[in-house]
Amino acid sequence: MSRSLPNILVTGTPGTGKTTTSEMIAQVTGLDHVNVGELVKQKQLHEGYLEEFDTHVLDEDKLLDELEEILKEGGKIVDFHTCEIFPERWFDLVLVLRADTASLYDRMSKRGYNKRKMDENMECEIMQVVLETAHESYAPEIVIELPSNTIDDMESNADRVKQWLDAWKVNNQ
Ligand code: ADP
Ligand code: MN
Protein backbone atom coordinates (compact mmCIF):
# COMPACT_ATOMS: atom_id res chain seq x y z
CA MET A 1 0.00 0.00 0.00
CA SER A 2 1.59 3.30 -0.97
CA ARG A 3 0.60 6.32 1.10
CA SER A 4 1.90 9.79 1.61
CA LEU A 5 1.85 9.49 5.40
CA PRO A 6 2.38 6.38 7.54
CA ASN A 7 -0.21 4.56 9.65
CA ILE A 8 0.66 3.74 13.25
CA LEU A 9 -0.99 1.11 15.43
CA VAL A 10 -1.08 1.81 19.17
CA THR A 11 -1.95 -1.37 21.01
CA GLY A 12 -1.70 -2.82 24.53
CA THR A 13 -3.78 -4.26 27.36
CA PRO A 14 -6.80 -2.10 28.32
CA GLY A 15 -5.62 0.60 30.72
CA THR A 16 -2.03 0.81 29.43
CA GLY A 17 -2.72 4.31 28.06
CA LYS A 18 -3.49 3.80 24.37
CA THR A 19 -6.15 6.49 24.05
CA THR A 20 -4.36 9.13 26.12
CA THR A 21 -1.06 8.46 24.35
CA SER A 22 -2.67 8.40 20.89
CA GLU A 23 -4.22 11.80 21.58
CA MET A 24 -0.86 13.18 22.57
CA ILE A 25 0.81 11.68 19.49
CA ALA A 26 -1.93 13.24 17.35
CA GLN A 27 -1.26 16.63 18.92
CA VAL A 28 2.49 16.44 18.46
CA THR A 29 2.47 14.99 14.93
CA GLY A 30 -0.74 16.26 13.34
CA LEU A 31 -1.79 12.69 12.46
CA ASP A 32 -5.42 11.65 13.08
CA HIS A 33 -6.42 9.50 16.05
CA VAL A 34 -8.79 6.63 15.23
CA ASN A 35 -10.26 5.09 18.39
CA VAL A 36 -11.40 1.69 17.12
CA GLY A 37 -13.45 0.85 20.23
CA GLU A 38 -15.47 4.04 19.77
CA LEU A 39 -15.81 3.45 16.02
CA VAL A 40 -17.20 -0.04 16.67
CA LYS A 41 -19.87 1.39 18.95
CA GLN A 42 -20.71 4.41 16.78
CA LYS A 43 -21.00 2.50 13.53
CA GLN A 44 -22.38 -0.68 15.05
CA LEU A 45 -19.49 -2.79 13.79
CA HIS A 46 -20.42 -5.53 16.21
CA GLU A 47 -22.77 -8.46 16.53
CA GLY A 48 -24.05 -7.53 19.97
CA TYR A 49 -22.92 -7.07 23.53
CA LEU A 50 -21.73 -9.86 25.80
CA GLU A 51 -22.89 -9.00 29.30
CA GLU A 52 -20.76 -11.65 30.97
CA PHE A 53 -17.53 -10.33 29.45
CA ASP A 54 -18.64 -6.68 29.34
CA THR A 55 -17.55 -6.46 25.71
CA HIS A 56 -18.89 -6.15 22.19
CA VAL A 57 -18.50 -9.09 19.80
CA LEU A 58 -16.78 -7.59 16.79
CA ASP A 59 -18.17 -7.91 13.31
CA GLU A 60 -14.66 -8.29 11.92
CA ASP A 61 -15.60 -8.10 8.24
CA LYS A 62 -17.49 -4.86 8.73
CA LEU A 63 -14.76 -3.40 10.91
CA LEU A 64 -11.99 -4.26 8.45
CA ASP A 65 -13.96 -2.78 5.51
CA GLU A 66 -14.56 0.41 7.44
CA LEU A 67 -10.94 0.74 8.55
CA GLU A 68 -9.52 -0.09 5.12
CA GLU A 69 -11.30 2.96 3.78
CA ILE A 70 -10.09 5.20 6.64
CA LEU A 71 -6.47 4.00 6.47
CA LYS A 72 -5.90 4.00 2.75
CA GLU A 73 -4.83 7.64 2.60
CA GLY A 74 -2.43 7.15 5.54
CA GLY A 75 -1.66 9.46 8.45
CA LYS A 76 -3.76 7.56 11.00
CA ILE A 77 -3.04 6.51 14.58
CA VAL A 78 -5.13 3.41 15.21
CA ASP A 79 -5.89 2.77 18.90
CA PHE A 80 -7.06 -0.76 19.75
CA HIS A 81 -6.33 -3.48 22.32
CA THR A 82 -6.27 -6.25 19.72
CA CYS A 83 -3.64 -6.23 16.99
CA GLU A 84 -3.84 -9.56 15.16
CA ILE A 85 -7.05 -8.96 13.23
CA PHE A 86 -5.55 -6.29 10.97
CA PRO A 87 -3.61 -6.94 7.73
CA GLU A 88 0.11 -6.50 8.20
CA ARG A 89 0.33 -4.11 5.23
CA TRP A 90 -1.79 -1.47 6.97
CA PHE A 91 0.88 -0.35 9.43
CA ASP A 92 4.33 1.21 9.24
CA LEU A 93 4.84 1.22 13.00
CA VAL A 94 3.28 -0.83 15.81
CA LEU A 95 3.61 0.52 19.35
CA VAL A 96 2.88 -1.82 22.25
CA LEU A 97 2.29 0.14 25.45
CA ARG A 98 3.29 -1.52 28.71
CA ALA A 99 2.26 -0.61 32.24
CA ASP A 100 3.51 -2.09 35.50
CA THR A 101 0.96 -3.95 37.58
CA ALA A 102 0.53 -1.24 40.22
CA SER A 103 -0.27 1.47 37.65
CA LEU A 104 -2.58 -0.80 35.71
CA TYR A 105 -4.45 -1.95 38.82
CA ASP A 106 -4.87 1.62 39.96
CA ARG A 107 -6.18 2.80 36.59
CA MET A 108 -8.68 -0.06 36.28
CA SER A 109 -10.01 0.49 39.80
CA LYS A 110 -10.65 4.13 38.95
CA ARG A 111 -12.54 3.03 35.86
CA GLY A 112 -14.77 0.80 37.93
CA TYR A 113 -13.91 -2.41 36.06
CA ASN A 114 -15.34 -5.55 37.66
CA LYS A 115 -13.02 -8.04 39.32
CA ARG A 116 -13.17 -10.52 36.48
CA LYS A 117 -12.14 -7.93 33.90
CA MET A 118 -9.40 -6.61 36.17
CA ASP A 119 -7.98 -10.12 36.73
CA GLU A 120 -8.14 -10.87 33.01
CA ASN A 121 -6.34 -7.67 32.06
CA MET A 122 -3.72 -8.00 34.81
CA GLU A 123 -2.91 -11.51 33.62
CA CYS A 124 -2.85 -10.35 29.99
CA GLU A 125 -0.32 -7.64 30.87
CA ILE A 126 1.85 -9.82 33.11
CA MET A 127 1.98 -12.57 30.47
CA GLN A 128 2.84 -10.01 27.75
CA VAL A 129 0.04 -11.33 25.57
CA VAL A 130 -0.32 -8.25 23.37
CA LEU A 131 3.44 -7.86 22.93
CA GLU A 132 3.84 -11.48 21.85
CA THR A 133 0.84 -11.27 19.54
CA ALA A 134 2.26 -8.12 17.94
CA HIS A 135 5.57 -9.91 17.38
CA GLU A 136 3.75 -12.82 15.74
CA SER A 137 1.65 -10.51 13.55
CA TYR A 138 4.10 -7.87 12.30
CA ALA A 139 7.69 -7.59 11.09
CA PRO A 140 10.04 -7.42 14.09
CA GLU A 141 11.61 -4.12 13.04
CA ILE A 142 8.31 -2.22 13.18
CA VAL A 143 7.16 -3.46 16.61
CA ILE A 144 8.26 -1.22 19.49
CA GLU A 145 7.52 -1.83 23.16
CA LEU A 146 7.07 1.40 25.14
CA PRO A 147 6.76 1.94 28.91
CA SER A 148 3.56 3.80 29.81
CA ASN A 149 3.63 4.33 33.56
CA THR A 150 4.07 8.06 33.97
CA ILE A 151 3.27 11.31 32.19
CA ASP A 152 7.00 11.60 31.46
CA ASP A 153 6.83 8.23 29.70
CA MET A 154 3.93 9.47 27.62
CA GLU A 155 5.71 12.68 26.65
CA SER A 156 8.87 10.89 25.69
CA ASN A 157 6.87 8.30 23.71
CA ALA A 158 5.07 11.02 21.76
CA ASP A 159 8.37 12.76 21.15
CA ARG A 160 9.91 9.54 19.88
CA VAL A 161 7.05 9.04 17.44
CA LYS A 162 7.47 12.60 16.19
CA GLN A 163 11.15 11.90 15.47
CA TRP A 164 10.27 8.61 13.80
CA LEU A 165 7.68 10.39 11.61
CA ASP A 166 10.17 13.07 10.57
CA ALA A 167 12.63 10.34 9.51
CA TRP A 168 9.84 8.47 7.69
CA LYS A 169 9.01 11.61 5.71
CA VAL A 170 12.63 12.05 4.66
CA ASN A 171 12.88 8.42 3.56
CA ASN A 172 9.54 8.33 1.75
CA GLN A 173 9.36 11.59 -0.17
P1 ADP B 1 -6.42 2.60 27.25
O1 ADP B 1 -6.93 3.43 26.12
O2 ADP B 1 -5.18 1.81 26.90
O3 ADP B 1 -7.45 1.72 27.88
P2 ADP B 1 -6.29 5.15 28.62
O4 ADP B 1 -5.49 6.00 27.70
O5 ADP B 1 -7.76 5.34 28.61
O6 ADP B 1 -5.92 3.60 28.40
O7 ADP B 1 -5.69 5.38 30.07
C1 ADP B 1 -6.27 4.80 31.22
C2 ADP B 1 -6.04 5.73 32.42
O8 ADP B 1 -4.65 5.81 32.71
C3 ADP B 1 -6.49 7.17 32.15
O9 ADP B 1 -7.05 7.67 33.34
C4 ADP B 1 -5.21 7.90 31.82
O10 ADP B 1 -5.27 9.25 32.18
C5 ADP B 1 -4.16 7.15 32.62
N1 ADP B 1 -2.88 7.09 31.93
C6 ADP B 1 -2.69 6.62 30.68
N2 ADP B 1 -1.39 6.66 30.34
C7 ADP B 1 -0.74 7.17 31.41
C8 ADP B 1 0.64 7.45 31.68
N3 ADP B 1 1.61 7.22 30.76
N4 ADP B 1 0.96 7.98 32.88
C9 ADP B 1 -0.01 8.21 33.79
N5 ADP B 1 -1.33 7.95 33.60
C10 ADP B 1 -1.70 7.44 32.42
MN1 MN C 1 -8.88 3.41 25.13
PDB file of C-alpha atoms and ligand atoms in Angstrom:
ATOM      1  CA  MET A   1       0.000   0.000   0.000  1.00  0.00           C
ATOM      2  CA  SER A   2       1.590   3.298  -0.973  1.00  0.00           C
ATOM      3  CA  ARG A   3       0.598   6.317   1.099  1.00  0.00           C
ATOM      4  CA  SER A   4       1.903   9.795   1.610  1.00  0.00           C
ATOM      5  CA  LEU A   5       1.850   9.489   5.401  1.00  0.00           C
ATOM      6  CA  PRO A   6       2.377   6.377   7.545  1.00  0.00           C
ATOM      7  CA  ASN A   7      -0.206   4.556   9.648  1.00  0.00           C
ATOM      8  CA  ILE A   8       0.660   3.740  13.249  1.00  0.00           C
ATOM      9  CA  LEU A   9      -0.990   1.112  15.428  1.00  0.00           C
ATOM     10  CA  VAL A  10      -1.078   1.814  19.170  1.00  0.00           C
ATOM     11  CA  THR A  11      -1.947  -1.370  21.006  1.00  0.00           C
ATOM     12  CA  GLY A  12      -1.698  -2.817  24.529  1.00  0.00           C
ATOM     13  CA  THR A  13      -3.775  -4.256  27.364  1.00  0.00           C
ATOM     14  CA  PRO A  14      -6.800  -2.097  28.321  1.00  0.00           C
ATOM     15  CA  GLY A  15      -5.618   0.604  30.716  1.00  0.00           C
ATOM     16  CA  THR A  16      -2.033   0.806  29.427  1.00  0.00           C
ATOM     17  CA  GLY A  17      -2.723   4.310  28.063  1.00  0.00           C
ATOM     18  CA  LYS A  18      -3.488   3.805  24.373  1.00  0.00           C
ATOM     19  CA  THR A  19      -6.149   6.489  24.050  1.00  0.00           C
ATOM     20  CA  THR A  20      -4.355   9.130  26.117  1.00  0.00           C
ATOM     21  CA  THR A  21      -1.062   8.463  24.351  1.00  0.00           C
ATOM     22  CA  SER A  22      -2.674   8.404  20.894  1.00  0.00           C
ATOM     23  CA  GLU A  23      -4.218  11.796  21.585  1.00  0.00           C
ATOM     24  CA  MET A  24      -0.855  13.184  22.575  1.00  0.00           C
ATOM     25  CA  ILE A  25       0.813  11.678  19.492  1.00  0.00           C
ATOM     26  CA  ALA A  26      -1.926  13.238  17.351  1.00  0.00           C
ATOM     27  CA  GLN A  27      -1.264  16.628  18.923  1.00  0.00           C
ATOM     28  CA  VAL A  28       2.490  16.440  18.460  1.00  0.00           C
ATOM     29  CA  THR A  29       2.473  14.986  14.931  1.00  0.00           C
ATOM     30  CA  GLY A  30      -0.741  16.261  13.344  1.00  0.00           C
ATOM     31  CA  LEU A  31      -1.785  12.692  12.465  1.00  0.00           C
ATOM     32  CA  ASP A  32      -5.417  11.646  13.077  1.00  0.00           C
ATOM     33  CA  HIS A  33      -6.419   9.498  16.051  1.00  0.00           C
ATOM     34  CA  VAL A  34      -8.793   6.630  15.227  1.00  0.00           C
ATOM     35  CA  ASN A  35     -10.258   5.090  18.387  1.00  0.00           C
ATOM     36  CA  VAL A  36     -11.399   1.690  17.124  1.00  0.00           C
ATOM     37  CA  GLY A  37     -13.449   0.848  20.225  1.00  0.00           C
ATOM     38  CA  GLU A  38     -15.469   4.041  19.765  1.00  0.00           C
ATOM     39  CA  LEU A  39     -15.810   3.451  16.019  1.00  0.00           C
ATOM     40  CA  VAL A  40     -17.196  -0.041  16.673  1.00  0.00           C
ATOM     41  CA  LYS A  41     -19.871   1.394  18.955  1.00  0.00           C
ATOM     42  CA  GLN A  42     -20.706   4.406  16.777  1.00  0.00           C
ATOM     43  CA  LYS A  43     -20.998   2.500  13.535  1.00  0.00           C
ATOM     44  CA  GLN A  44     -22.383  -0.682  15.051  1.00  0.00           C
ATOM     45  CA  LEU A  45     -19.494  -2.794  13.786  1.00  0.00           C
ATOM     46  CA  HIS A  46     -20.424  -5.535  16.211  1.00  0.00           C
ATOM     47  CA  GLU A  47     -22.768  -8.462  16.535  1.00  0.00           C
ATOM     48  CA  GLY A  48     -24.049  -7.527  19.969  1.00  0.00           C
ATOM     49  CA  TYR A  49     -22.917  -7.071  23.528  1.00  0.00           C
ATOM     50  CA  LEU A  50     -21.734  -9.862  25.802  1.00  0.00           C
ATOM     51  CA  GLU A  51     -22.894  -9.003  29.300  1.00  0.00           C
ATOM     52  CA  GLU A  52     -20.759 -11.655  30.969  1.00  0.00           C
ATOM     53  CA  PHE A  53     -17.532 -10.331  29.453  1.00  0.00           C
ATOM     54  CA  ASP A  54     -18.640  -6.678  29.336  1.00  0.00           C
ATOM     55  CA  THR A  55     -17.551  -6.464  25.713  1.00  0.00           C
ATOM     56  CA  HIS A  56     -18.889  -6.154  22.193  1.00  0.00           C
ATOM     57  CA  VAL A  57     -18.501  -9.085  19.801  1.00  0.00           C
ATOM     58  CA  LEU A  58     -16.777  -7.587  16.788  1.00  0.00           C
ATOM     59  CA  ASP A  59     -18.166  -7.912  13.312  1.00  0.00           C
ATOM     60  CA  GLU A  60     -14.655  -8.292  11.924  1.00  0.00           C
ATOM     61  CA  ASP A  61     -15.605  -8.096   8.241  1.00  0.00           C
ATOM     62  CA  LYS A  62     -17.495  -4.858   8.733  1.00  0.00           C
ATOM     63  CA  LEU A  63     -14.761  -3.402  10.914  1.00  0.00           C
ATOM     64  CA  LEU A  64     -11.995  -4.258   8.446  1.00  0.00           C
ATOM     65  CA  ASP A  65     -13.956  -2.783   5.513  1.00  0.00           C
ATOM     66  CA  GLU A  66     -14.565   0.412   7.438  1.00  0.00           C
ATOM     67  CA  LEU A  67     -10.942   0.745   8.551  1.00  0.00           C
ATOM     68  CA  GLU A  68      -9.518  -0.092   5.123  1.00  0.00           C
ATOM     69  CA  GLU A  69     -11.301   2.962   3.783  1.00  0.00           C
ATOM     70  CA  ILE A  70     -10.086   5.199   6.636  1.00  0.00           C
ATOM     71  CA  LEU A  71      -6.470   3.997   6.469  1.00  0.00           C
ATOM     72  CA  LYS A  72      -5.900   4.003   2.747  1.00  0.00           C
ATOM     73  CA  GLU A  73      -4.827   7.639   2.598  1.00  0.00           C
ATOM     74  CA  GLY A  74      -2.426   7.146   5.545  1.00  0.00           C
ATOM     75  CA  GLY A  75      -1.663   9.456   8.453  1.00  0.00           C
ATOM     76  CA  LYS A  76      -3.756   7.558  11.002  1.00  0.00           C
ATOM     77  CA  ILE A  77      -3.042   6.515  14.579  1.00  0.00           C
ATOM     78  CA  VAL A  78      -5.129   3.410  15.209  1.00  0.00           C
ATOM     79  CA  ASP A  79      -5.893   2.769  18.898  1.00  0.00           C
ATOM     80  CA  PHE A  80      -7.061  -0.763  19.755  1.00  0.00           C
ATOM     81  CA  HIS A  81      -6.332  -3.483  22.318  1.00  0.00           C
ATOM     82  CA  THR A  82      -6.269  -6.247  19.724  1.00  0.00           C
ATOM     83  CA  CYS A  83      -3.640  -6.225  16.992  1.00  0.00           C
ATOM     84  CA  GLU A  84      -3.842  -9.563  15.162  1.00  0.00           C
ATOM     85  CA  ILE A  85      -7.054  -8.965  13.233  1.00  0.00           C
ATOM     86  CA  PHE A  86      -5.547  -6.288  10.966  1.00  0.00           C
ATOM     87  CA  PRO A  87      -3.612  -6.938   7.730  1.00  0.00           C
ATOM     88  CA  GLU A  88       0.114  -6.500   8.203  1.00  0.00           C
ATOM     89  CA  ARG A  89       0.331  -4.114   5.231  1.00  0.00           C
ATOM     90  CA  TRP A  90      -1.790  -1.474   6.967  1.00  0.00           C
ATOM     91  CA  PHE A  91       0.885  -0.345   9.426  1.00  0.00           C
ATOM     92  CA  ASP A  92       4.326   1.212   9.239  1.00  0.00           C
ATOM     93  CA  LEU A  93       4.842   1.222  13.001  1.00  0.00           C
ATOM     94  CA  VAL A  94       3.281  -0.826  15.815  1.00  0.00           C
ATOM     95  CA  LEU A  95       3.610   0.517  19.354  1.00  0.00           C
ATOM     96  CA  VAL A  96       2.880  -1.821  22.247  1.00  0.00           C
ATOM     97  CA  LEU A  97       2.294   0.144  25.448  1.00  0.00           C
ATOM     98  CA  ARG A  98       3.289  -1.516  28.708  1.00  0.00           C
ATOM     99  CA  ALA A  99       2.257  -0.607  32.239  1.00  0.00           C
ATOM    100  CA  ASP A 100       3.511  -2.089  35.498  1.00  0.00           C
ATOM    101  CA  THR A 101       0.956  -3.954  37.578  1.00  0.00           C
ATOM    102  CA  ALA A 102       0.534  -1.244  40.224  1.00  0.00           C
ATOM    103  CA  SER A 103      -0.271   1.466  37.646  1.00  0.00           C
ATOM    104  CA  LEU A 104      -2.583  -0.799  35.712  1.00  0.00           C
ATOM    105  CA  TYR A 105      -4.448  -1.945  38.817  1.00  0.00           C
ATOM    106  CA  ASP A 106      -4.873   1.621  39.961  1.00  0.00           C
ATOM    107  CA  ARG A 107      -6.184   2.795  36.586  1.00  0.00           C
ATOM    108  CA  MET A 108      -8.678  -0.060  36.277  1.00  0.00           C
ATOM    109  CA  SER A 109     -10.013   0.486  39.803  1.00  0.00           C
ATOM    110  CA  LYS A 110     -10.646   4.133  38.953  1.00  0.00           C
ATOM    111  CA  ARG A 111     -12.536   3.032  35.860  1.00  0.00           C
ATOM    112  CA  GLY A 112     -14.768   0.797  37.926  1.00  0.00           C
ATOM    113  CA  TYR A 113     -13.906  -2.411  36.061  1.00  0.00           C
ATOM    114  CA  ASN A 114     -15.344  -5.547  37.655  1.00  0.00           C
ATOM    115  CA  LYS A 115     -13.016  -8.041  39.321  1.00  0.00           C
ATOM    116  CA  ARG A 116     -13.167 -10.518  36.480  1.00  0.00           C
ATOM    117  CA  LYS A 117     -12.139  -7.934  33.900  1.00  0.00           C
ATOM    118  CA  MET A 118      -9.396  -6.612  36.168  1.00  0.00           C
ATOM    119  CA  ASP A 119      -7.980 -10.120  36.730  1.00  0.00           C
ATOM    120  CA  GLU A 120      -8.136 -10.866  33.014  1.00  0.00           C
ATOM    121  CA  ASN A 121      -6.344  -7.670  32.061  1.00  0.00           C
ATOM    122  CA  MET A 122      -3.717  -8.002  34.808  1.00  0.00           C
ATOM    123  CA  GLU A 123      -2.910 -11.509  33.623  1.00  0.00           C
ATOM    124  CA  CYS A 124      -2.855 -10.354  29.991  1.00  0.00           C
ATOM    125  CA  GLU A 125      -0.321  -7.637  30.866  1.00  0.00           C
ATOM    126  CA  ILE A 126       1.853  -9.816  33.111  1.00  0.00           C
ATOM    127  CA  MET A 127       1.979 -12.569  30.466  1.00  0.00           C
ATOM    128  CA  GLN A 128       2.844 -10.006  27.746  1.00  0.00           C
ATOM    129  CA  VAL A 129       0.037 -11.333  25.572  1.00  0.00           C
ATOM    130  CA  VAL A 130      -0.319  -8.248  23.372  1.00  0.00           C
ATOM    131  CA  LEU A 131       3.444  -7.863  22.930  1.00  0.00           C
ATOM    132  CA  GLU A 132       3.836 -11.481  21.849  1.00  0.00           C
ATOM    133  CA  THR A 133       0.837 -11.274  19.544  1.00  0.00           C
ATOM    134  CA  ALA A 134       2.260  -8.124  17.944  1.00  0.00           C
ATOM    135  CA  HIS A 135       5.570  -9.914  17.382  1.00  0.00           C
ATOM    136  CA  GLU A 136       3.750 -12.817  15.738  1.00  0.00           C
ATOM    137  CA  SER A 137       1.651 -10.515  13.547  1.00  0.00           C
ATOM    138  CA  TYR A 138       4.102  -7.871  12.297  1.00  0.00           C
ATOM    139  CA  ALA A 139       7.693  -7.589  11.087  1.00  0.00           C
ATOM    140  CA  PRO A 140      10.041  -7.418  14.095  1.00  0.00           C
ATOM    141  CA  GLU A 141      11.614  -4.122  13.042  1.00  0.00           C
ATOM    142  CA  ILE A 142       8.313  -2.222  13.183  1.00  0.00           C
ATOM    143  CA  VAL A 143       7.158  -3.461  16.613  1.00  0.00           C
ATOM    144  CA  ILE A 144       8.257  -1.215  19.487  1.00  0.00           C
ATOM    145  CA  GLU A 145       7.520  -1.828  23.165  1.00  0.00           C
ATOM    146  CA  LEU A 146       7.066   1.401  25.139  1.00  0.00           C
ATOM    147  CA  PRO A 147       6.761   1.936  28.909  1.00  0.00           C
ATOM    148  CA  SER A 148       3.564   3.803  29.808  1.00  0.00           C
ATOM    149  CA  ASN A 149       3.629   4.333  33.560  1.00  0.00           C
ATOM    150  CA  THR A 150       4.069   8.063  33.966  1.00  0.00           C
ATOM    151  CA  ILE A 151       3.270  11.311  32.195  1.00  0.00           C
ATOM    152  CA  ASP A 152       7.001  11.600  31.463  1.00  0.00           C
ATOM    153  CA  ASP A 153       6.833   8.232  29.704  1.00  0.00           C
ATOM    154  CA  MET A 154       3.927   9.471  27.617  1.00  0.00           C
ATOM    155  CA  GLU A 155       5.705  12.677  26.649  1.00  0.00           C
ATOM    156  CA  SER A 156       8.869  10.886  25.685  1.00  0.00           C
ATOM    157  CA  ASN A 157       6.871   8.298  23.709  1.00  0.00           C
ATOM    158  CA  ALA A 158       5.072  11.020  21.765  1.00  0.00           C
ATOM    159  CA  ASP A 159       8.368  12.760  21.148  1.00  0.00           C
ATOM    160  CA  ARG A 160       9.909   9.538  19.876  1.00  0.00           C
ATOM    161  CA  VAL A 161       7.045   9.037  17.436  1.00  0.00           C
ATOM    162  CA  LYS A 162       7.474  12.604  16.186  1.00  0.00           C
ATOM    163  CA  GLN A 163      11.147  11.898  15.466  1.00  0.00           C
ATOM    164  CA  TRP A 164      10.267   8.612  13.797  1.00  0.00           C
ATOM    165  CA  LEU A 165       7.679  10.389  11.610  1.00  0.00           C
ATOM    166  CA  ASP A 166      10.169  13.070  10.567  1.00  0.00           C
ATOM    167  CA  ALA A 167      12.626  10.343   9.508  1.00  0.00           C
ATOM    168  CA  TRP A 168       9.837   8.471   7.689  1.00  0.00           C
ATOM    169  CA  LYS A 169       9.009  11.612   5.713  1.00  0.00           C
ATOM    170  CA  VAL A 170      12.632  12.053   4.663  1.00  0.00           C
ATOM    171  CA  ASN A 171      12.878   8.418   3.558  1.00  0.00           C
ATOM    172  CA  ASN A 172       9.543   8.332   1.751  1.00  0.00           C
ATOM    173  CA  GLN A 173       9.358  11.587  -0.167  1.00  0.00           C
TER     174      GLN A 173
HETATM  175  P1  ADP B   1      -6.417   2.598  27.253  1.00  0.00           P
HETATM  176  O1  ADP B   1      -6.929   3.428  26.124  1.00  0.00           O
HETATM  177  O2  ADP B   1      -5.184   1.809  26.905  1.00  0.00           O
HETATM  178  O3  ADP B   1      -7.450   1.724  27.884  1.00  0.00           O
HETATM  179  P2  ADP B   1      -6.292   5.150  28.618  1.00  0.00           P
HETATM  180  O4  ADP B   1      -5.488   6.003  27.700  1.00  0.00           O
HETATM  181  O5  ADP B   1      -7.757   5.336  28.614  1.00  0.00           O
HETATM  182  O6  ADP B   1      -5.918   3.603  28.402  1.00  0.00           O
HETATM  183  O7  ADP B   1      -5.689   5.379  30.068  1.00  0.00           O
HETATM  184  C1  ADP B   1      -6.275   4.801  31.224  1.00  0.00           C
HETATM  185  C2  ADP B   1      -6.037   5.732  32.418  1.00  0.00           C
HETATM  186  O8  ADP B   1      -4.648   5.811  32.712  1.00  0.00           O
HETATM  187  C3  ADP B   1      -6.491   7.166  32.153  1.00  0.00           C
HETATM  188  O9  ADP B   1      -7.047   7.666  33.343  1.00  0.00           O
HETATM  189  C4  ADP B   1      -5.209   7.903  31.822  1.00  0.00           C
HETATM  190  O10 ADP B   1      -5.265   9.253  32.183  1.00  0.00           O
HETATM  191  C5  ADP B   1      -4.165   7.146  32.624  1.00  0.00           C
HETATM  192  N1  ADP B   1      -2.877   7.091  31.933  1.00  0.00           N
HETATM  193  C6  ADP B   1      -2.687   6.615  30.676  1.00  0.00           C
HETATM  194  N2  ADP B   1      -1.388   6.659  30.338  1.00  0.00           N
HETATM  195  C7  ADP B   1      -0.740   7.169  31.411  1.00  0.00           C
HETATM  196  C8  ADP B   1       0.640   7.453  31.680  1.00  0.00           C
HETATM  197  N3  ADP B   1       1.613   7.219  30.761  1.00  0.00           N
HETATM  198  N4  ADP B   1       0.958   7.977  32.883  1.00  0.00           N
HETATM  199  C9  ADP B   1      -0.012   8.207  33.790  1.00  0.00           C
HETATM  200  N5  ADP B   1      -1.328   7.952  33.603  1.00  0.00           N
HETATM  201  C10 ADP B   1      -1.695   7.443  32.421  1.00  0.00           C
HETATM  202 MN    MN B   2      -8.876   3.406  25.133  1.00  0.00          MN
END
